[in-house]
C-alpha cells in the first residue's frame, strides 16, 4: 500500500513539472506552483549565483521532534554530521520534550548549563525553545498544562539566554459553555461573528497580554506564533491583530507550508512581516499541490499520510519538493533582505520523505541556495 501511494505521488510531481505554465493560471497560488521541482533533483534549473552584496549568512537548523527516536547525544551526532548550525528544541506541548527535561532543568541552573554545553561543544546554537500548545483551551486541565509549560519555558530561556519562544496562539471555545475549541474563520451567519468577537475579547487577548508581560519580566521579548489552522492566529492578518492588541512581543514563526495553501505569496509575506518588525522565527517546510484534486475539491483537503494522497489536494513536503529551488532561493534572499535575525529551522512532516531523510534533503536545498546567494 505504501509503495503504491508513493508511486502515485511521484506521478503527480511529474505532472506538476510538466504543466507548470498552465498551473500558474489555473490553481490558487499557481504562480508559485510553476516552480515545482522534480523530487529526484530539486536543485536542477536553479538560477546562476549572483554576487552577495550586503547579504548576511542566516544559520540553518532543525526542529528536534523529527529525532524523537534518538537520545540527545545521538541526535547531536546526526545534526553535526549534516553540518547544521542551530537547533529549535521542543519543551512540551504538542511536540513534547524528548530532548529537554524541562522540569529538571528549570529547577537546577547547573544542570541547565550542562545541557546547553552539549550543544555549544559541537558549535550548535540553541536558537529557540518551542512549546506549541493551546493555553486557552476550554478544558481547564488542558489549558493549565500548556500554561505551565509556557511559563517554565520562559524561565529556561532566561537561564540559557535564549531570546525566542515558539508556539501557537491557541484556540478557545466559542462560548463559555464549550468543552472543545471552536476555530472560526468566517463571520456569517451572525452567531459566528458574535462567538469570534467573544473569543478575542474574553480569551485570546487577555491571556496573551498576561503571558507577554510574564515573558518580558524574564527577559524574553519575542514570542513567535506559528500561523496554523485550528488556532486563532493562522495568517499574517490575524497575527498582526494580536500584535496590535498585545504588544511588540508578539511576532511570527513564519512556516510557509501553512501559508502556501492559503494562497499567500511567500516573499510578499516575509517582506510584510519584516517591515513590521514582526518576524522572529522561520520553519522551513514545503507544500505540494495536486492540481487535479485542487480543481475538484479545493484546498481544504489536506493529506497527512501516504494512504491519503490519492484524494488529497496537497500535503507537506521537504523543502524543494513542493516548490523548486528557484522559489526557495527567493525566499531565503527575502529573509536576508529584511535583516532576519533568526534561523532557518527545518521541520520535516513529509509523509513521503519521512523522518531524517527529509531533513537531509531539505538541508541540501537550503545550503545550496544560501551558498549561491552569498557567492561562496
mmCIF file of C-alpha atoms in Angstrom:
data_model
loop_
_atom_site.group_PDB
_atom_site.id
_atom_site.type_symbol
_atom_site.label_atom_id
_atom_site.label_comp_id
_atom_site.label_asym_id
_atom_site.label_seq_id
_atom_site.Cartn_x
_atom_site.Cartn_y
_atom_site.Cartn_z
ATOM 1 C CA UNK A 1 0.000 0.000 0.000
ATOM 2 C CA UNK A 2 2.759 2.449 0.917
ATOM 3 C CA UNK A 3 4.705 1.702 -2.256
ATOM 4 C CA UNK A 4 1.606 2.223 -4.354
ATOM 5 C CA UNK A 5 0.898 5.580 -2.726
ATOM 6 C CA UNK A 6 4.466 6.760 -3.232
ATOM 7 C CA UNK A 7 4.351 5.854 -6.923
ATOM 8 C CA UNK A 8 1.113 7.783 -7.243
ATOM 9 C CA UNK A 9 2.683 10.812 -5.574
ATOM 10 C CA UNK A 10 5.680 10.704 -7.905
ATOM 11 C CA UNK A 11 3.318 10.754 -10.860
ATOM 12 C CA UNK A 12 1.716 13.882 -9.513
ATOM 13 C CA UNK A 13 5.075 15.599 -9.091
ATOM 14 C CA UNK A 14 5.983 14.749 -12.666
ATOM 15 C CA UNK A 15 2.651 16.206 -13.715
ATOM 16 C CA UNK A 16 3.439 19.383 -11.782
ATOM 17 C CA UNK A 17 6.768 19.791 -13.526
ATOM 18 C CA UNK A 18 5.304 19.086 -16.967
ATOM 19 C CA UNK A 19 2.381 21.507 -16.676
ATOM 20 C CA UNK A 20 3.849 24.357 -14.658
ATOM 21 C CA UNK A 21 2.871 27.037 -17.167
ATOM 22 C CA UNK A 22 -0.791 26.059 -17.098
ATOM 23 C CA UNK A 23 -0.868 25.763 -13.317
ATOM 24 C CA UNK A 24 0.086 29.370 -12.779
ATOM 25 C CA UNK A 25 -3.206 30.458 -14.293
ATOM 26 C CA UNK A 26 -5.425 27.611 -13.111
ATOM 27 C CA UNK A 27 -4.653 26.908 -9.443
ATOM 28 C CA UNK A 28 -4.789 29.136 -6.336
ATOM 29 C CA UNK A 29 -1.200 30.160 -5.674
ATOM 30 C CA UNK A 30 -0.403 28.868 -9.160
ATOM 31 C CA UNK A 31 2.374 31.364 -9.772
ATOM 32 C CA UNK A 32 4.269 29.504 -7.042
ATOM 33 C CA UNK A 33 3.279 26.061 -8.296
ATOM 34 C CA UNK A 34 5.046 26.851 -11.535
ATOM 35 C CA UNK A 35 8.279 26.451 -9.585
ATOM 36 C CA UNK A 36 7.502 22.862 -8.535
ATOM 37 C CA UNK A 37 10.581 20.661 -8.795
ATOM 38 C CA UNK A 38 11.074 17.035 -9.737
ATOM 39 C CA UNK A 39 11.653 15.192 -6.452
ATOM 40 C CA UNK A 40 14.745 13.387 -7.694
ATOM 41 C CA UNK A 41 16.665 16.604 -8.381
ATOM 42 C CA UNK A 42 15.247 19.627 -6.565
ATOM 43 C CA UNK A 43 18.240 21.807 -7.381
ATOM 44 C CA UNK A 44 18.187 21.357 -11.152
ATOM 45 C CA UNK A 45 17.415 24.515 -13.069
ATOM 46 C CA UNK A 46 18.305 26.851 -10.203
ATOM 47 C CA UNK A 47 19.380 30.349 -11.312
ATOM 48 C CA UNK A 48 23.083 31.122 -11.509
ATOM 49 C CA UNK A 49 24.718 32.661 -8.465
ATOM 50 C CA UNK A 50 24.980 36.443 -8.172
ATOM 51 C CA UNK A 51 27.322 38.496 -6.018
ATOM 52 C CA UNK A 52 26.308 38.514 -2.362
ATOM 53 C CA UNK A 53 26.454 42.286 -1.882
ATOM 54 C CA UNK A 54 25.425 43.031 1.704
ATOM 55 C CA UNK A 55 23.511 39.782 2.230
ATOM 56 C CA UNK A 56 24.241 38.052 5.539
ATOM 57 C CA UNK A 57 24.519 34.372 6.310
ATOM 58 C CA UNK A 58 21.459 33.007 8.124
ATOM 59 C CA UNK A 59 22.099 29.852 10.188
ATOM 60 C CA UNK A 60 20.349 26.669 9.047
ATOM 61 C CA UNK A 61 18.987 24.472 11.809
ATOM 62 C CA UNK A 62 16.397 21.819 12.594
ATOM 63 C CA UNK A 63 13.419 21.345 14.917
ATOM 64 C CA UNK A 64 14.137 18.340 17.114
ATOM 65 C CA UNK A 65 10.855 16.287 17.143
ATOM 66 C CA UNK A 66 11.958 14.607 13.904
ATOM 67 C CA UNK A 67 14.639 12.888 16.026
ATOM 68 C CA UNK A 68 12.335 11.828 18.851
ATOM 69 C CA UNK A 69 13.527 8.223 18.495
ATOM 70 C CA UNK A 70 17.084 9.263 19.395
ATOM 71 C CA UNK A 71 18.771 10.257 22.631
ATOM 72 C CA UNK A 72 20.109 13.797 22.943
ATOM 73 C CA UNK A 73 23.686 12.722 22.208
ATOM 74 C CA UNK A 74 22.682 10.571 19.243
ATOM 75 C CA UNK A 75 20.621 13.440 17.837
ATOM 76 C CA UNK A 76 23.538 15.842 18.172
ATOM 77 C CA UNK A 77 25.702 13.361 16.275
ATOM 78 C CA UNK A 78 23.203 13.425 13.404
ATOM 79 C CA UNK A 79 22.860 17.200 13.361
ATOM 80 C CA UNK A 80 26.629 17.686 13.496
ATOM 81 C CA UNK A 81 27.149 15.260 10.608
ATOM 82 C CA UNK A 82 24.686 17.273 8.496
ATOM 83 C CA UNK A 83 26.680 20.451 9.118
ATOM 84 C CA UNK A 84 23.697 22.249 10.651
ATOM 85 C CA UNK A 85 24.426 25.272 12.784
ATOM 86 C CA UNK A 86 21.452 25.701 15.113
ATOM 87 C CA UNK A 87 18.501 23.943 16.701
ATOM 88 C CA UNK A 88 14.948 24.587 17.795
ATOM 89 C CA UNK A 89 14.172 22.438 20.845
ATOM 90 C CA UNK A 90 10.722 21.352 21.983
ATOM 91 C CA UNK A 91 9.993 21.860 25.666
ATOM 92 C CA UNK A 92 6.492 20.383 25.736
ATOM 93 C CA UNK A 93 3.019 20.809 24.307
ATOM 94 C CA UNK A 94 2.240 19.040 21.049
ATOM 95 C CA UNK A 95 5.923 18.473 20.054
ATOM 96 C CA UNK A 96 6.686 17.082 23.521
ATOM 97 C CA UNK A 97 10.159 17.431 25.075
ATOM 98 C CA UNK A 98 12.099 14.300 24.176
ATOM 99 C CA UNK A 99 15.463 16.084 24.389
ATOM 100 C CA UNK A 100 14.734 18.709 27.024
ATOM 101 C CA UNK A 101 13.791 17.587 30.561
ATOM 102 C CA UNK A 102 12.085 20.900 31.257
ATOM 103 C CA UNK A 103 11.039 20.296 34.871
ATOM 104 C CA UNK A 104 14.529 19.178 35.848
ATOM 105 C CA UNK A 105 16.353 21.972 34.033
ATOM 106 C CA UNK A 106 14.308 24.848 35.452
ATOM 107 C CA UNK A 107 14.985 23.590 38.984
ATOM 108 C CA UNK A 108 18.754 23.332 38.562
ATOM 109 C CA UNK A 109 20.713 26.064 36.827
ATOM 110 C CA UNK A 110 23.889 23.961 36.800
ATOM 111 C CA UNK A 111 22.073 21.103 35.065
ATOM 112 C CA UNK A 112 20.590 23.552 32.556
ATOM 113 C CA UNK A 113 24.028 24.941 31.753
ATOM 114 C CA UNK A 114 25.456 21.426 31.367
ATOM 115 C CA UNK A 115 22.603 20.591 28.979
ATOM 116 C CA UNK A 116 23.353 23.689 26.899
ATOM 117 C CA UNK A 117 27.069 22.915 26.847
ATOM 118 C CA UNK A 118 26.397 19.696 24.916
ATOM 119 C CA UNK A 119 25.190 21.869 22.026
ATOM 120 C CA UNK A 120 27.884 24.510 22.398
ATOM 121 C CA UNK A 121 30.665 21.917 22.381
ATOM 122 C CA UNK A 122 29.533 20.948 18.881
ATOM 123 C CA UNK A 123 29.164 24.515 17.647
ATOM 124 C CA UNK A 124 25.373 24.271 17.571
ATOM 125 C CA UNK A 125 23.325 27.223 18.747
ATOM 126 C CA UNK A 126 20.106 26.627 20.706
ATOM 127 C CA UNK A 127 18.226 29.401 18.955
ATOM 128 C CA UNK A 128 14.666 28.846 20.138
ATOM 129 C CA UNK A 129 12.641 26.887 22.663
ATOM 130 C CA UNK A 130 9.263 25.675 21.393
ATOM 131 C CA UNK A 131 6.157 24.872 23.400
ATOM 132 C CA UNK A 132 3.399 24.564 20.803
ATOM 133 C CA UNK A 133 0.236 24.113 22.838
ATOM 134 C CA UNK A 134 -3.216 25.552 23.493
ATOM 135 C CA UNK A 135 -3.107 27.591 26.714
ATOM 136 C CA UNK A 136 -6.633 28.923 26.084
ATOM 137 C CA UNK A 137 -8.209 25.523 25.525
ATOM 138 C CA UNK A 138 -11.727 25.377 27.046
ATOM 139 C CA UNK A 139 -10.746 22.272 29.023
ATOM 140 C CA UNK A 140 -9.151 23.833 32.139
ATOM 141 C CA UNK A 141 -6.771 20.922 32.695
ATOM 142 C CA UNK A 142 -5.507 21.029 29.119
ATOM 143 C CA UNK A 143 -5.098 24.795 29.269
ATOM 144 C CA UNK A 144 -3.306 24.777 32.619
ATOM 145 C CA UNK A 145 -0.799 22.176 31.483
ATOM 146 C CA UNK A 146 0.122 24.320 28.470
ATOM 147 C CA UNK A 147 0.196 27.495 30.564
ATOM 148 C CA UNK A 148 2.620 25.840 32.989
ATOM 149 C CA UNK A 149 4.796 24.592 30.130
ATOM 150 C CA UNK A 150 4.947 28.074 28.629
ATOM 151 C CA UNK A 151 5.959 29.660 31.922
ATOM 152 C CA UNK A 152 8.641 27.056 32.608
ATOM 153 C CA UNK A 153 9.909 27.536 29.054
ATOM 154 C CA UNK A 154 10.237 31.256 29.716
ATOM 155 C CA UNK A 155 12.243 30.529 32.853
ATOM 156 C CA UNK A 156 14.540 28.137 30.997
ATOM 157 C CA UNK A 157 15.005 30.647 28.179
ATOM 158 C CA UNK A 158 16.006 33.244 30.773
ATOM 159 C CA UNK A 159 18.577 30.849 32.269
ATOM 160 C CA UNK A 160 20.064 29.957 28.895
ATOM 161 C CA UNK A 161 19.922 33.356 27.220
ATOM 162 C CA UNK A 162 17.525 32.128 24.531
ATOM 163 C CA UNK A 163 15.632 35.099 23.117
ATOM 164 C CA UNK A 164 12.795 33.454 21.140
ATOM 165 C CA UNK A 165 9.974 31.147 22.240
ATOM 166 C CA UNK A 166 7.885 29.490 19.544
ATOM 167 C CA UNK A 167 4.316 28.288 19.874
ATOM 168 C CA UNK A 168 0.680 28.591 18.861
ATOM 169 C CA UNK A 169 -1.779 31.329 19.728
ATOM 170 C CA UNK A 170 -4.253 28.701 20.910
ATOM 171 C CA UNK A 171 -7.965 28.489 20.275
ATOM 172 C CA UNK A 172 -10.775 28.760 22.845
ATOM 173 C CA UNK A 173 -14.319 27.511 22.655
ATOM 174 C CA UNK A 174 -16.963 29.659 21.030
ATOM 175 C CA UNK A 175 -18.951 30.189 24.238
ATOM 176 C CA UNK A 176 -18.266 29.902 27.984
ATOM 177 C CA UNK A 177 -20.037 26.539 27.962
ATOM 178 C CA UNK A 178 -17.914 24.896 25.244
ATOM 179 C CA UNK A 179 -15.664 21.974 26.124
ATOM 180 C CA UNK A 180 -13.701 21.860 22.849
ATOM 181 C CA UNK A 181 -12.013 24.589 20.747
ATOM 182 C CA UNK A 182 -14.006 26.279 18.010
ATOM 183 C CA UNK A 183 -11.926 27.623 15.096
ATOM 184 C CA UNK A 184 -13.963 30.390 13.479
ATOM 185 C CA UNK A 185 -12.715 31.943 10.250
ATOM 186 C CA UNK A 186 -15.968 33.075 8.602
ATOM 187 C CA UNK A 187 -18.171 35.673 10.271
ATOM 188 C CA UNK A 188 -21.555 34.582 8.948
ATOM 189 C CA UNK A 189 -24.198 33.575 9.973
ATOM 190 C CA UNK A 190 -24.090 36.307 12.629
ATOM 191 C CA UNK A 191 -23.752 33.962 15.605
ATOM 192 C CA UNK A 192 -20.258 33.112 14.357
ATOM 193 C CA UNK A 193 -19.225 36.761 14.382
ATOM 194 C CA UNK A 194 -20.562 37.033 17.925
ATOM 195 C CA UNK A 195 -18.592 33.963 19.029
ATOM 196 C CA UNK A 196 -15.383 35.161 17.342
ATOM 197 C CA UNK A 197 -15.649 38.580 18.977
ATOM 198 C CA UNK A 198 -16.128 36.881 22.364
ATOM 199 C CA UNK A 199 -13.075 34.677 21.772
ATOM 200 C CA UNK A 200 -10.789 37.610 21.082
ATOM 201 C CA UNK A 201 -12.134 39.952 23.748
ATOM 202 C CA UNK A 202 -12.540 37.476 26.601
ATOM 203 C CA UNK A 203 -9.932 34.784 25.964
ATOM 204 C CA UNK A 204 -7.240 35.395 23.356
ATOM 205 C CA UNK A 205 -6.177 38.985 24.066
ATOM 206 C CA UNK A 206 -6.392 38.838 27.896
ATOM 207 C CA UNK A 207 -4.348 35.641 28.103
ATOM 208 C CA UNK A 208 -1.590 36.837 25.799
ATOM 209 C CA UNK A 209 -1.358 40.244 27.449
ATOM 210 C CA UNK A 210 -0.616 38.488 30.718
ATOM 211 C CA UNK A 211 1.713 35.921 29.102
ATOM 212 C CA UNK A 212 3.669 38.591 27.215
ATOM 213 C CA UNK A 213 4.085 40.576 30.421
ATOM 214 C CA UNK A 214 5.428 37.479 32.188
ATOM 215 C CA UNK A 215 7.859 36.794 29.341
ATOM 216 C CA UNK A 216 9.028 40.405 29.259
ATOM 217 C CA UNK A 217 9.691 40.380 33.006
ATOM 218 C CA UNK A 218 12.027 37.428 32.429
ATOM 219 C CA UNK A 219 13.909 38.951 29.519
ATOM 220 C CA UNK A 220 12.042 37.185 26.699
ATOM 221 C CA UNK A 221 10.676 39.725 24.228
ATOM 222 C CA UNK A 222 9.981 37.527 21.206
ATOM 223 C CA UNK A 223 7.021 35.148 21.188
ATOM 224 C CA UNK A 224 6.908 33.606 17.717
ATOM 225 C CA UNK A 225 3.475 32.293 16.750
ATOM 226 C CA UNK A 226 3.159 29.677 14.054
ATOM 227 C CA UNK A 227 0.325 30.791 11.778
ATOM 228 C CA UNK A 228 -1.522 27.488 11.784
ATOM 229 C CA UNK A 229 -5.056 26.275 11.024
ATOM 230 C CA UNK A 230 -7.263 25.496 14.031
ATOM 231 C CA UNK A 231 -5.716 28.350 16.023
ATOM 232 C CA UNK A 232 -6.744 31.991 16.351
ATOM 233 C CA UNK A 233 -3.572 33.176 14.604
ATOM 234 C CA UNK A 234 -3.483 31.404 11.244
ATOM 235 C CA UNK A 235 -2.352 34.059 8.743
ATOM 236 C CA UNK A 236 -0.443 37.369 8.739
ATOM 237 C CA UNK A 237 -3.578 39.418 9.311
ATOM 238 C CA UNK A 238 -4.613 37.562 12.468
ATOM 239 C CA UNK A 239 -1.011 37.684 13.668
ATOM 240 C CA UNK A 240 -0.960 41.466 13.312
ATOM 241 C CA UNK A 241 -4.352 41.715 15.015
ATOM 242 C CA UNK A 242 -2.926 40.017 18.100
ATOM 243 C CA UNK A 243 0.324 42.009 17.962
ATOM 244 C CA UNK A 244 -1.596 45.289 17.814
ATOM 245 C CA UNK A 245 -3.732 44.257 20.788
ATOM 246 C CA UNK A 246 -0.938 42.815 22.955
ATOM 247 C CA UNK A 247 2.361 44.431 22.009
ATOM 248 C CA UNK A 248 5.639 44.008 20.184
ATOM 249 C CA UNK A 249 6.446 40.760 21.997
ATOM 250 C CA UNK A 250 4.059 39.078 19.544
ATOM 251 C CA UNK A 251 5.573 38.056 16.207
ATOM 252 C CA UNK A 252 5.660 35.264 13.657
ATOM 253 C CA UNK A 253 7.129 31.852 13.303
ATOM 254 C CA UNK A 254 6.827 32.003 9.527
ATOM 255 C CA UNK A 255 6.030 28.435 8.480
ATOM 256 C CA UNK A 256 5.266 28.880 4.794
ATOM 257 C CA UNK A 257 3.854 25.372 4.473
ATOM 258 C CA UNK A 258 0.648 26.643 6.114
ATOM 259 C CA UNK A 259 0.566 29.794 4.008
ATOM 260 C CA UNK A 260 1.155 28.252 0.574
ATOM 261 C CA UNK A 261 -2.241 26.529 0.589
ATOM 262 C CA UNK A 262 -3.924 29.748 1.731
ATOM 263 C CA UNK A 263 -2.683 31.415 -1.455
ATOM 264 C CA UNK A 264 -0.054 33.647 0.172
ATOM 265 C CA UNK A 265 2.986 34.781 -1.769
ATOM 266 C CA UNK A 266 5.949 33.760 0.435
ATOM 267 C CA UNK A 267 8.244 36.642 -0.493
ATOM 268 C CA UNK A 268 5.442 39.147 -0.001
ATOM 269 C CA UNK A 269 4.676 37.698 3.450
ATOM 270 C CA UNK A 270 8.323 37.849 4.525
ATOM 271 C CA UNK A 271 8.701 41.452 3.411
ATOM 272 C CA UNK A 272 5.396 42.448 5.029
ATOM 273 C CA UNK A 273 6.205 40.889 8.402
ATOM 274 C CA UNK A 274 9.805 42.062 8.245
ATOM 275 C CA UNK A 275 8.707 45.647 7.652
ATOM 276 C CA UNK A 276 6.547 45.416 10.788
ATOM 277 C CA UNK A 277 9.450 44.051 12.834
ATOM 278 C CA UNK A 278 7.271 41.002 13.470
ATOM 279 C CA UNK A 279 9.330 38.138 12.011
ATOM 280 C CA UNK A 280 11.050 36.204 14.817
ATOM 281 C CA UNK A 281 11.497 32.638 13.552
ATOM 282 C CA UNK A 282 11.144 30.548 10.392
ATOM 283 C CA UNK A 283 10.129 26.933 9.875
ATOM 284 C CA UNK A 284 11.494 25.504 6.646
ATOM 285 C CA UNK A 285 8.785 23.227 5.269
ATOM 286 C CA UNK A 286 7.188 22.944 1.842
ATOM 287 C CA UNK A 287 3.738 22.097 0.490
ATOM 288 C CA UNK A 288 2.956 20.343 -2.776
ATOM 289 C CA UNK A 289 -0.361 20.725 -4.588
ATOM 290 C CA UNK A 290 -2.091 18.010 -6.594
ATOM 291 C CA UNK A 291 -3.922 20.173 -9.144
ATOM 292 C CA UNK A 292 -6.357 17.532 -10.360
ATOM 293 C CA UNK A 293 -7.708 17.316 -6.806
ATOM 294 C CA UNK A 294 -7.465 21.048 -6.078
ATOM 295 C CA UNK A 295 -9.695 21.580 -9.107
ATOM 296 C CA UNK A 296 -12.287 19.116 -7.801
ATOM 297 C CA UNK A 297 -12.130 19.523 -4.026
ATOM 298 C CA UNK A 298 -10.493 22.882 -3.272
ATOM 299 C CA UNK A 299 -7.597 23.460 -0.896
ATOM 300 C CA UNK A 300 -9.260 22.483 2.394
ATOM 301 C CA UNK A 301 -8.416 18.858 1.680
ATOM 302 C CA UNK A 302 -5.075 18.020 3.281
ATOM 303 C CA UNK A 303 -3.224 14.696 3.471
ATOM 304 C CA UNK A 304 -1.070 13.648 6.419
ATOM 305 C CA UNK A 305 -0.425 10.006 5.492
ATOM 306 C CA UNK A 306 0.695 8.368 2.255
ATOM 307 C CA UNK A 307 -2.550 6.378 2.033
ATOM 308 C CA UNK A 308 -4.469 9.672 1.795
ATOM 309 C CA UNK A 309 -2.526 11.073 -1.150
ATOM 310 C CA UNK A 310 -4.731 9.783 -3.969
ATOM 311 C CA UNK A 311 -7.650 12.017 -2.949
ATOM 312 C CA UNK A 312 -5.662 14.879 -1.389
ATOM 313 C CA UNK A 313 -5.321 18.399 -2.724
ATOM 314 C CA UNK A 314 -1.981 18.999 -1.023
ATOM 315 C CA UNK A 315 0.434 17.663 1.552
ATOM 316 C CA UNK A 316 3.561 18.761 3.370
ATOM 317 C CA UNK A 317 6.908 18.141 1.674
ATOM 318 C CA UNK A 318 10.552 18.680 2.466
ATOM 319 C CA UNK A 319 11.991 21.976 1.209
ATOM 320 C CA UNK A 320 12.386 21.841 -2.580
ATOM 321 C CA UNK A 321 9.890 19.011 -3.124
ATOM 322 C CA UNK A 322 6.766 21.152 -3.360
ATOM 323 C CA UNK A 323 8.248 24.276 -4.920
ATOM 324 C CA UNK A 324 11.524 24.388 -6.773
ATOM 325 C CA UNK A 325 14.909 25.633 -5.668
ATOM 326 C CA UNK A 326 14.382 28.868 -7.594
ATOM 327 C CA UNK A 327 11.495 29.883 -5.361
ATOM 328 C CA UNK A 328 13.306 28.769 -2.205
ATOM 329 C CA UNK A 329 16.274 30.858 -3.266
ATOM 330 C CA UNK A 330 13.930 33.857 -3.479
ATOM 331 C CA UNK A 331 12.555 33.008 -0.045
ATOM 332 C CA UNK A 332 15.983 32.802 1.582
ATOM 333 C CA UNK A 333 17.005 36.036 -0.144
ATOM 334 C CA UNK A 334 13.876 37.733 1.213
ATOM 335 C CA UNK A 335 14.896 36.730 4.746
ATOM 336 C CA UNK A 336 18.361 38.128 4.070
ATOM 337 C CA UNK A 337 16.946 41.336 2.606
ATOM 338 C CA UNK A 338 14.941 42.154 5.735
ATOM 339 C CA UNK A 339 17.879 41.505 8.053
ATOM 340 C CA UNK A 340 16.243 38.450 9.624
ATOM 341 C CA UNK A 341 17.969 37.656 12.934
ATOM 342 C CA UNK A 342 16.588 34.155 13.476
ATOM 343 C CA UNK A 343 17.405 30.771 11.980
ATOM 344 C CA UNK A 344 16.025 28.713 9.112
ATOM 345 C CA UNK A 345 14.648 25.796 11.129
ATOM 346 C CA UNK A 346 13.901 22.639 9.143
ATOM 347 C CA UNK A 347 10.683 20.963 10.265
ATOM 348 C CA UNK A 348 10.058 17.718 8.432
ATOM 349 C CA UNK A 349 6.497 16.424 8.251
ATOM 350 C CA UNK A 350 6.808 14.986 4.750
ATOM 351 C CA UNK A 351 4.822 11.710 4.536
ATOM 352 C CA UNK A 352 6.920 10.532 1.579
ATOM 353 C CA UNK A 353 10.414 11.586 2.689
ATOM 354 C CA UNK A 354 9.650 10.898 6.311
ATOM 355 C CA UNK A 355 11.970 11.366 9.268
ATOM 356 C CA UNK A 356 15.664 12.014 8.923
ATOM 357 C CA UNK A 357 15.791 11.649 5.144
ATOM 358 C CA UNK A 358 13.527 14.667 4.698
ATOM 359 C CA UNK A 359 15.800 16.735 6.918
ATOM 360 C CA UNK A 360 18.822 15.718 4.846
ATOM 361 C CA UNK A 361 17.102 16.658 1.569
ATOM 362 C CA UNK A 362 15.865 19.990 2.926
ATOM 363 C CA UNK A 363 19.306 20.836 4.321
ATOM 364 C CA UNK A 364 20.863 20.105 0.914
ATOM 365 C CA UNK A 365 18.486 22.518 -0.832
ATOM 366 C CA UNK A 366 18.852 25.270 1.748
ATOM 367 C CA UNK A 367 22.639 25.071 1.964
ATOM 368 C CA UNK A 368 22.937 25.222 -1.800
ATOM 369 C CA UNK A 369 20.651 28.208 -2.305
ATOM 370 C CA UNK A 370 22.341 30.044 0.576
ATOM 371 C CA UNK A 371 25.726 29.310 -0.952
ATOM 372 C CA UNK A 372 24.593 30.719 -4.284
ATOM 373 C CA UNK A 373 23.196 33.864 -2.697
ATOM 374 C CA UNK A 374 26.390 34.518 -0.760
ATOM 375 C CA UNK A 375 28.571 33.791 -3.775
ATOM 376 C CA UNK A 376 30.528 31.149 -1.875
#
